[in-house]
Coordinates of C-alpha atoms in Angstrom, one line a residue:
Chain A
M1 CA 100.1 92.0 120.7
Q2 CA 100.2 95.7 120.5
V3 CA 102.0 97.4 117.7
W4 CA 104.5 99.3 119.9
L5 CA 105.6 96.1 121.7
F6 CA 105.9 94.2 118.4
T7 CA 108.0 97.0 116.9
L8 CA 110.2 97.1 120.0
L9 CA 110.8 93.4 120.1
I10 CA 111.5 93.2 116.4
G11 CA 113.8 96.2 116.8
L12 CA 115.7 94.5 119.7
G13 CA 116.1 91.3 117.8
S14 CA 117.3 93.1 114.7
F15 CA 119.7 95.1 116.8
V16 CA 121.3 91.9 118.2
A17 CA 121.5 90.4 114.8
G18 CA 123.2 93.5 113.4
F19 CA 125.5 93.8 116.4
L20 CA 126.7 90.2 116.4
G21 CA 126.9 90.2 112.6
A22 CA 129.2 93.2 112.5
L23 CA 131.2 92.1 115.5
T24 CA 132.0 88.7 114.0
G25 CA 132.2 89.9 110.5
L26 CA 129.6 87.3 109.4
G27 CA 126.8 89.8 108.6
G28 CA 123.5 89.9 110.5
G29 CA 121.3 89.6 107.4
I30 CA 121.4 85.8 107.3
V31 CA 119.7 85.3 110.7
L32 CA 117.0 88.0 110.1
V33 CA 114.5 86.0 108.1
P34 CA 114.6 83.0 110.5
L35 CA 114.5 85.3 113.5
L36 CA 111.5 87.2 112.1
M37 CA 109.7 84.0 111.4
L38 CA 110.3 82.9 115.0
F39 CA 108.2 86.0 115.9
G40 CA 105.5 84.6 113.7
V41 CA 106.1 87.0 110.8
D42 CA 105.1 85.5 107.4
M43 CA 108.0 84.4 105.3
H44 CA 107.2 86.9 102.4
Y45 CA 107.2 89.9 104.7
A46 CA 110.3 88.6 106.5
I47 CA 112.2 88.3 103.3
G48 CA 111.1 91.7 102.1
A49 CA 112.2 93.4 105.3
S50 CA 115.5 91.5 105.4
L51 CA 116.3 92.5 101.9
V52 CA 115.8 96.2 102.5
S53 CA 117.9 96.1 105.7
V54 CA 120.7 94.3 103.7
I55 CA 120.8 97.3 101.3
A56 CA 121.2 99.7 104.3
T57 CA 123.9 97.9 106.2
S58 CA 126.0 96.9 103.2
S59 CA 125.9 100.4 101.6
G60 CA 126.8 102.0 105.0
A61 CA 129.8 99.7 105.4
A62 CA 130.8 100.0 101.7
A63 CA 130.8 103.8 102.0
S64 CA 133.9 103.7 104.2
Y65 CA 135.7 100.9 102.4
V66 CA 135.3 102.5 99.0
R67 CA 136.6 105.9 100.2
E68 CA 139.7 104.3 101.7
G69 CA 140.4 102.4 98.5
Y70 CA 139.9 98.8 99.5
S71 CA 137.0 97.9 97.2
N72 CA 137.7 97.1 93.6
L73 CA 135.1 99.3 91.9
R74 CA 135.7 98.1 88.3
L75 CA 135.6 94.4 89.4
A76 CA 132.4 95.1 91.3
M77 CA 130.8 96.7 88.2
V78 CA 131.7 93.8 86.0
L79 CA 130.5 91.2 88.5
E80 CA 127.3 93.2 89.2
I81 CA 126.1 92.3 85.7
A82 CA 126.0 88.7 87.0
T83 CA 124.6 89.4 90.4
T84 CA 121.8 91.6 89.3
T85 CA 120.6 89.2 86.6
G86 CA 120.8 86.4 89.1
A87 CA 118.8 88.6 91.6
L88 CA 116.1 89.2 89.0
A89 CA 115.9 85.4 88.4
G90 CA 115.7 84.7 92.1
A91 CA 113.1 87.3 92.8
A92 CA 111.0 86.1 89.8
L93 CA 111.2 82.6 91.2
F94 CA 110.1 83.9 94.5
A95 CA 107.3 86.2 93.3
L96 CA 105.9 83.7 90.9
H97 CA 105.6 81.1 93.7
V98 CA 107.4 78.6 91.5
I99 CA 109.1 77.2 94.6
P100 CA 107.0 76.0 97.5
T101 CA 107.6 77.6 100.9
G102 CA 108.8 74.3 102.3
V103 CA 111.5 74.0 99.7
L104 CA 112.5 77.6 100.2
S105 CA 112.8 76.8 103.9
V106 CA 115.1 73.9 103.2
I107 CA 117.2 76.0 100.8
F108 CA 117.5 78.7 103.5
G109 CA 118.5 76.1 106.1
A110 CA 121.2 74.7 103.8
V111 CA 122.5 78.2 103.1
L112 CA 122.6 78.9 106.9
L113 CA 124.5 75.7 107.6
A114 CA 126.9 76.4 104.7
S115 CA 127.6 79.9 106.1
A116 CA 128.4 78.5 109.5
G117 CA 130.7 75.9 108.0
L118 CA 132.4 78.5 105.8
S119 CA 133.1 80.8 108.7
L120 CA 135.1 78.2 110.4
R121 CA 137.5 77.7 107.5
P122 CA 140.9 79.4 107.7
H123 CA 141.4 82.2 105.2
Q124 CA 143.9 81.8 102.4
G125 CA 147.2 83.5 103.1
P126 CA 148.9 85.9 100.6
R127 CA 149.6 84.2 97.4
T128 CA 152.0 84.7 94.6
D129 CA 150.1 84.6 91.4
P130 CA 151.5 83.6 88.0
H131 CA 148.2 83.4 85.9
P132 CA 146.2 86.6 85.8
D133 CA 143.0 86.1 83.8
P134 CA 143.5 87.7 80.3
L135 CA 139.9 89.0 80.3
A136 CA 140.5 90.6 83.6
T137 CA 143.7 92.1 82.3
A138 CA 141.8 93.5 79.3
L139 CA 139.2 95.0 81.5
R140 CA 141.9 96.4 83.8
L141 CA 140.5 94.7 86.9
H142 CA 143.8 94.0 88.6
S143 CA 144.3 96.5 91.4
S144 CA 145.7 97.2 94.8
Y145 CA 144.5 98.1 98.3
P146 CA 146.2 100.4 100.8
S147 CA 148.1 99.1 103.8
L148 CA 150.6 100.4 106.3
D149 CA 153.5 99.3 104.0
G150 CA 152.0 101.0 101.0
P151 CA 149.7 99.6 98.3
V152 CA 149.4 95.8 98.0
E153 CA 148.9 94.8 94.4
Y154 CA 147.0 91.8 93.3
H155 CA 145.7 90.1 90.1
V156 CA 142.3 88.7 89.3
R157 CA 142.1 85.1 88.2
R158 CA 139.4 82.9 86.6
L159 CA 137.0 85.7 85.9
P160 CA 134.4 83.5 84.1
L161 CA 134.1 81.1 87.1
G162 CA 133.8 84.1 89.4
F163 CA 131.1 85.5 87.2
A164 CA 129.1 82.2 87.3
L165 CA 129.4 82.0 91.0
M166 CA 128.2 85.6 91.3
F167 CA 125.1 84.8 89.3
L168 CA 124.3 82.1 91.8
A169 CA 124.9 84.5 94.6
G170 CA 122.5 86.8 93.0
V171 CA 119.8 84.2 92.6
L172 CA 120.1 83.3 96.3
S173 CA 119.9 87.0 97.3
G174 CA 116.8 87.5 95.2
L175 CA 115.2 84.3 96.4
L176 CA 115.9 84.4 100.1
G177 CA 116.3 88.2 100.8
I178 CA 119.9 87.8 102.0
G179 CA 123.0 89.6 100.9
S180 CA 124.9 86.4 99.8
G181 CA 128.0 88.1 101.1
G182 CA 129.4 84.8 102.1
L183 CA 129.2 83.3 98.6
K184 CA 130.5 86.5 97.0
V185 CA 133.5 86.5 99.3
L186 CA 134.0 82.8 98.6
A187 CA 133.9 83.4 94.8
M188 CA 136.5 86.2 95.0
D189 CA 138.7 84.5 97.6
Q190 CA 138.7 81.0 96.2
A191 CA 137.9 81.3 92.5
M192 CA 139.4 84.7 91.6
K193 CA 142.2 84.6 94.3
L194 CA 141.7 88.1 95.6
P195 CA 143.3 89.0 98.9
F196 CA 140.8 88.8 101.8
K197 CA 140.5 92.6 102.4
A198 CA 139.7 93.2 98.8
S199 CA 137.2 90.4 98.7
T200 CA 135.2 91.4 101.7
T201 CA 135.1 95.1 100.9
T202 CA 134.2 94.5 97.2
S203 CA 131.5 92.1 98.3
N204 CA 130.0 94.7 100.6
L205 CA 129.8 97.1 97.6
M206 CA 128.1 94.6 95.4
I207 CA 125.5 93.4 98.0
G208 CA 123.6 96.7 97.8
V209 CA 123.1 96.7 94.0
T210 CA 122.2 93.0 94.0
A211 CA 119.6 93.5 96.6
A212 CA 118.2 96.6 94.9
A213 CA 117.7 94.6 91.7
S214 CA 115.3 92.2 93.5
A215 CA 113.9 94.9 95.8
G216 CA 112.2 96.5 92.9
I217 CA 110.2 93.4 92.3
Y218 CA 109.5 93.0 96.0
L219 CA 108.3 96.5 96.4
G220 CA 105.9 96.3 93.5
Q221 CA 104.5 93.0 94.6
G222 CA 103.8 94.2 98.1
Y223 CA 106.3 92.1 100.1
I224 CA 107.8 95.2 101.9
D225 CA 105.7 96.1 104.9
P226 CA 106.7 99.6 106.1
A227 CA 105.7 98.9 109.7
L228 CA 108.0 95.9 109.7
S229 CA 110.8 97.6 107.8
L230 CA 110.9 100.3 110.4
P231 CA 112.3 98.3 113.4
V232 CA 114.3 95.9 111.2
V233 CA 116.2 98.5 109.1
L234 CA 116.8 100.9 112.0
G235 CA 117.6 98.0 114.4
V236 CA 120.1 96.3 112.2
L237 CA 121.7 99.6 111.2
L238 CA 122.2 100.7 114.7
G239 CA 123.4 97.3 115.8
S240 CA 126.0 97.0 113.0
V241 CA 127.4 100.5 113.6
L242 CA 127.9 99.7 117.3
G243 CA 129.1 96.2 116.6
A244 CA 131.8 97.5 114.3
R245 CA 133.0 99.9 117.0
A246 CA 132.8 97.2 119.7
L247 CA 135.0 95.0 117.5
L248 CA 138.0 97.0 118.8
L249 CA 137.0 96.7 122.4
L250 CA 135.6 93.3 123.0
N251 CA 137.0 89.8 122.9
T252 CA 135.2 88.5 119.8
V253 CA 136.2 84.8 120.0
V254 CA 133.4 83.8 122.4
L255 CA 130.8 86.0 120.7
R256 CA 131.8 84.5 117.3
M257 CA 131.1 81.0 118.6
V258 CA 127.8 82.1 120.0
F259 CA 126.8 83.6 116.7
V260 CA 127.9 80.6 114.7
G261 CA 126.0 78.4 117.1
L262 CA 122.9 80.6 116.6
I263 CA 123.2 80.3 112.8
V264 CA 123.5 76.5 113.1
V265 CA 120.4 76.3 115.3
L266 CA 118.3 78.5 113.0
G267 CA 119.6 76.6 110.0
L268 CA 118.5 73.3 111.5
K269 CA 115.1 74.8 112.4
M270 CA 114.6 76.0 108.9
L271 CA 115.5 72.6 107.5
Y272 CA 113.1 71.0 110.0
N273 CA 110.3 73.4 109.1
G274 CA 110.9 72.7 105.4
F275 CA 110.7 68.9 105.7
F276 CA 108.0 68.5 108.4
G277 CA 106.0 71.7 108.2
A278 CA 106.2 74.6 110.7
A279 CA 104.7 73.9 114.1
A280 CA 101.6 76.0 114.7
Chain B
M1 CA 147.5 105.2 103.4
R2 CA 146.3 106.0 99.9
P3 CA 148.8 107.5 97.5
D4 CA 147.9 111.0 96.4
T5 CA 148.5 110.1 92.8
D6 CA 145.8 107.4 92.8
P7 CA 143.5 108.5 90.0
D8 CA 140.5 106.5 91.3
A9 CA 140.6 108.3 94.6
A10 CA 138.2 111.0 93.6
I11 CA 135.6 108.6 92.1
D12 CA 135.8 106.4 95.2
A13 CA 135.4 109.4 97.5
V14 CA 132.2 110.6 95.9
T15 CA 130.9 107.1 95.6
G16 CA 131.4 106.6 99.3
N17 CA 129.8 109.9 100.2
L18 CA 126.8 109.2 98.0
L19 CA 126.2 105.8 99.6
R20 CA 126.5 107.3 103.1
A21 CA 124.1 110.2 102.3
G22 CA 121.5 107.8 100.9
V23 CA 121.5 105.6 103.9
L24 CA 121.4 108.4 106.4
L25 CA 118.6 110.3 104.6
A26 CA 116.6 107.0 104.2
A27 CA 117.1 106.2 107.9
L28 CA 115.9 109.7 108.8
M29 CA 112.7 109.2 106.8
L30 CA 112.2 105.8 108.5
A31 CA 112.7 107.4 111.9
V32 CA 110.3 110.4 111.3
G33 CA 107.6 108.3 109.6
G34 CA 108.1 105.6 112.2
A35 CA 107.7 108.0 115.1
V36 CA 104.4 109.4 113.8
F37 CA 103.2 105.9 112.9
L38 CA 103.8 104.6 116.5
C39 CA 102.2 107.7 118.0
R40 CA 99.1 107.1 116.0
H41 CA 98.9 103.4 115.9
G42 CA 101.1 102.1 118.7
A43 CA 98.3 100.9 120.9
E44 CA 96.5 99.0 118.1
K45 CA 96.8 95.3 117.6
V46 CA 99.4 94.0 115.1
E47 CA 96.9 91.5 113.7
E48 CA 94.5 94.3 112.8
Q49 CA 97.0 96.2 110.7
K50 CA 96.9 96.3 107.0
P51 CA 99.2 94.6 106.0
N52 CA 99.1 92.1 108.8
P53 CA 102.7 90.8 109.1
Y54 CA 101.5 87.5 110.4
Q55 CA 99.5 86.7 107.3
F56 CA 100.4 87.3 103.7
E57 CA 97.5 88.2 101.4
K58 CA 97.4 85.8 98.5
K59 CA 95.7 88.3 96.1
L60 CA 97.7 91.3 94.9
E61 CA 94.7 93.6 95.0
Q62 CA 94.5 93.0 98.8
R63 CA 98.0 94.4 99.3
P64 CA 97.7 98.2 99.6
A65 CA 98.8 100.1 96.5
K66 CA 100.0 103.0 98.7
Y67 CA 102.8 100.8 99.8
R68 CA 103.6 99.3 96.4
R69 CA 103.4 102.0 93.7
P70 CA 105.5 105.1 94.0
A71 CA 102.7 107.4 92.7
A72 CA 100.3 106.0 95.3
V73 CA 103.0 106.3 98.0
F74 CA 103.5 110.0 97.4
E75 CA 99.8 110.7 97.2
A76 CA 99.4 109.1 100.6
V77 CA 102.3 111.1 102.0
E78 CA 100.5 114.3 100.8
R79 CA 97.4 113.2 102.7
G80 CA 99.7 113.1 105.8
E81 CA 99.9 109.3 106.3
A82 CA 102.9 108.0 108.3
R83 CA 103.6 104.6 106.8
P84 CA 104.0 105.9 103.3
V85 CA 106.7 108.2 104.6
I86 CA 108.5 105.1 105.8
Q87 CA 108.0 103.6 102.4
V88 CA 109.6 106.7 100.8
G89 CA 112.6 106.0 103.0
V90 CA 112.6 102.4 101.7
M91 CA 112.4 103.5 98.1
L92 CA 115.3 105.9 98.7
L93 CA 117.3 103.0 100.1
I94 CA 116.6 100.9 97.0
L95 CA 117.5 103.9 94.8
T96 CA 120.8 104.6 96.6
P97 CA 122.8 101.8 94.9
V98 CA 121.1 102.6 91.6
L99 CA 122.4 106.2 91.9
R100 CA 125.8 104.9 92.7
V101 CA 125.9 102.9 89.5
L102 CA 124.6 106.0 87.6
F103 CA 127.4 108.1 89.1
T104 CA 129.9 105.5 88.1
A105 CA 128.8 105.6 84.5
A106 CA 128.9 109.4 84.5
A107 CA 132.4 109.5 86.2
F108 CA 133.9 107.2 83.6
A109 CA 132.2 109.0 80.8
W110 CA 133.9 112.2 82.0
R111 CA 137.1 110.2 81.8
R112 CA 136.2 109.0 78.3
D113 CA 136.6 105.4 79.6
W114 CA 133.8 104.0 77.5
V115 CA 134.1 100.3 78.5
Y116 CA 133.3 101.4 82.0
V117 CA 130.3 103.5 80.8
V118 CA 128.8 100.6 79.0
I119 CA 129.2 98.2 81.9
P120 CA 127.3 100.3 84.5
V121 CA 124.6 101.0 81.8
V122 CA 124.1 97.3 81.4
V123 CA 123.6 97.0 85.2
L124 CA 121.3 99.9 85.2
A125 CA 119.2 98.3 82.5
V126 CA 118.9 95.1 84.6
L127 CA 117.9 97.2 87.6
L128 CA 115.3 99.1 85.5
V129 CA 113.8 95.8 84.4
G130 CA 113.5 94.8 88.0
I131 CA 111.7 98.0 89.0
L132 CA 109.4 98.0 86.0
T133 CA 108.5 94.3 86.3
G134 CA 107.7 94.8 89.9
Q135 CA 105.2 97.5 89.1
A136 CA 103.4 95.4 86.5
G137 CA 100.4 93.4 87.7

C-alpha cells in the first residue's frame, strides 16, 4: 500500500475513534490500539502512537476544565505520584518484554470489556459525606467545582485506596498505551467519592502526565513511529474536538450504543488473538 | 461561574493556557512535518519505510536513532528531513505535561506553599527517570 493511502486510512480511523470517544464521553484512546492492529500495524508501534495521541487529547480537554475550575489540581498532583510510578513500571514491563504479546492482548481485551461494562453503570448521585479522609484534609484536597447555583463543595475520602488504584491505572497506561481514564474516574468516583464532574475533569488532567511518564521510555526505545503518529494524533485530535461540539447537537444515545458495541467487539477480538494467536 | 475571590483561579488559568499552547504548537509541527513527508514519500510503499509499521525491529540498533534520541532528532531536522520534524512535535507533546508540573511547582513556591512544591518535584523526578531510562541502551 502506498504511504499516502495508509496515512489517510489511519487518519480516518483515528478521527472516527476520537469523534465517537468525545461524543460518548468514553474516550477514543482505548479503541486505537486494536484499530491500528486491524490495519496490520505491529502492536509496539500501535501502542506508541496511541500513547502520544492520548497526551494530546487529554491535555487539550483538560485545558478547558482546569481554567473553568472543575479539576482538582492539588488532588491531581498527589495522585500523579502514584500514576507516574505505575506508568514507569508498566512501560518497563512492556519494554523489557517480560510479558508475552499474547498475554498483553488478553489483558487489553479484558480492559476493553471492563470499560464497556463500566460505561453501562449508572453514576453515583450527589452524596452527603460524613468521613473526609484526614490525610486529604491535611493536604487540603477537599475542594469545590463551579455550577449555576454557585460552588459545589465536596470532600475526598479514602485517599490511600485511591492512591493504590491510581498506581494500577498508571501500570495499565504504561503497559497498553491507553489513558486509563476509566479506571481513574472509577477510583475517584467510587473509592474517593468525588462528584462526577470533578472526577472526570481531574482524570483528564492526570492522563497527560501519566502518559508522558511512559512516553519517555517509549520514545527512547523507538516505539514511536513519526509517520504513524502523524495521522493518529492529528486524526484523534480533530475527531475529539468536533465530537465535543457535536455533543450538543446530536442524539448521543444511539451513537453511544454503537461505540460500546465496537469496544466489546474489539475486546473479544483481542482476547481471541491472545488465546489463539492472531490470524495471518 | 467561578467566584472572583477564588485564589486558585490564576494558577488554573495559566495551567490551562500552557496545556493548550503545547498541544497546538505540537499539532502544528506534526502538520508541517507531515505535509513535507507526504509530498516527498507519499507515493512510496509503506512496507519499504524505515521504520516499517507492519514489522517491529527486534534489535534496538535497527531502530533509527534520529527518531529516538533528541540530539539525533534535531541534527536530522537541520539536514532538512521531514519525519524528525514530526518527532519534534511528538517530543513537545510529551514535554507539555512536564512543563505543566514544573509550572505548578513554581506557582506554589511563589505562594510559599512548600508541600505543593515538594509534591510536583517528586512527580518531576519520576518523569525524569522515565526519560533518562528510555535514552539508555
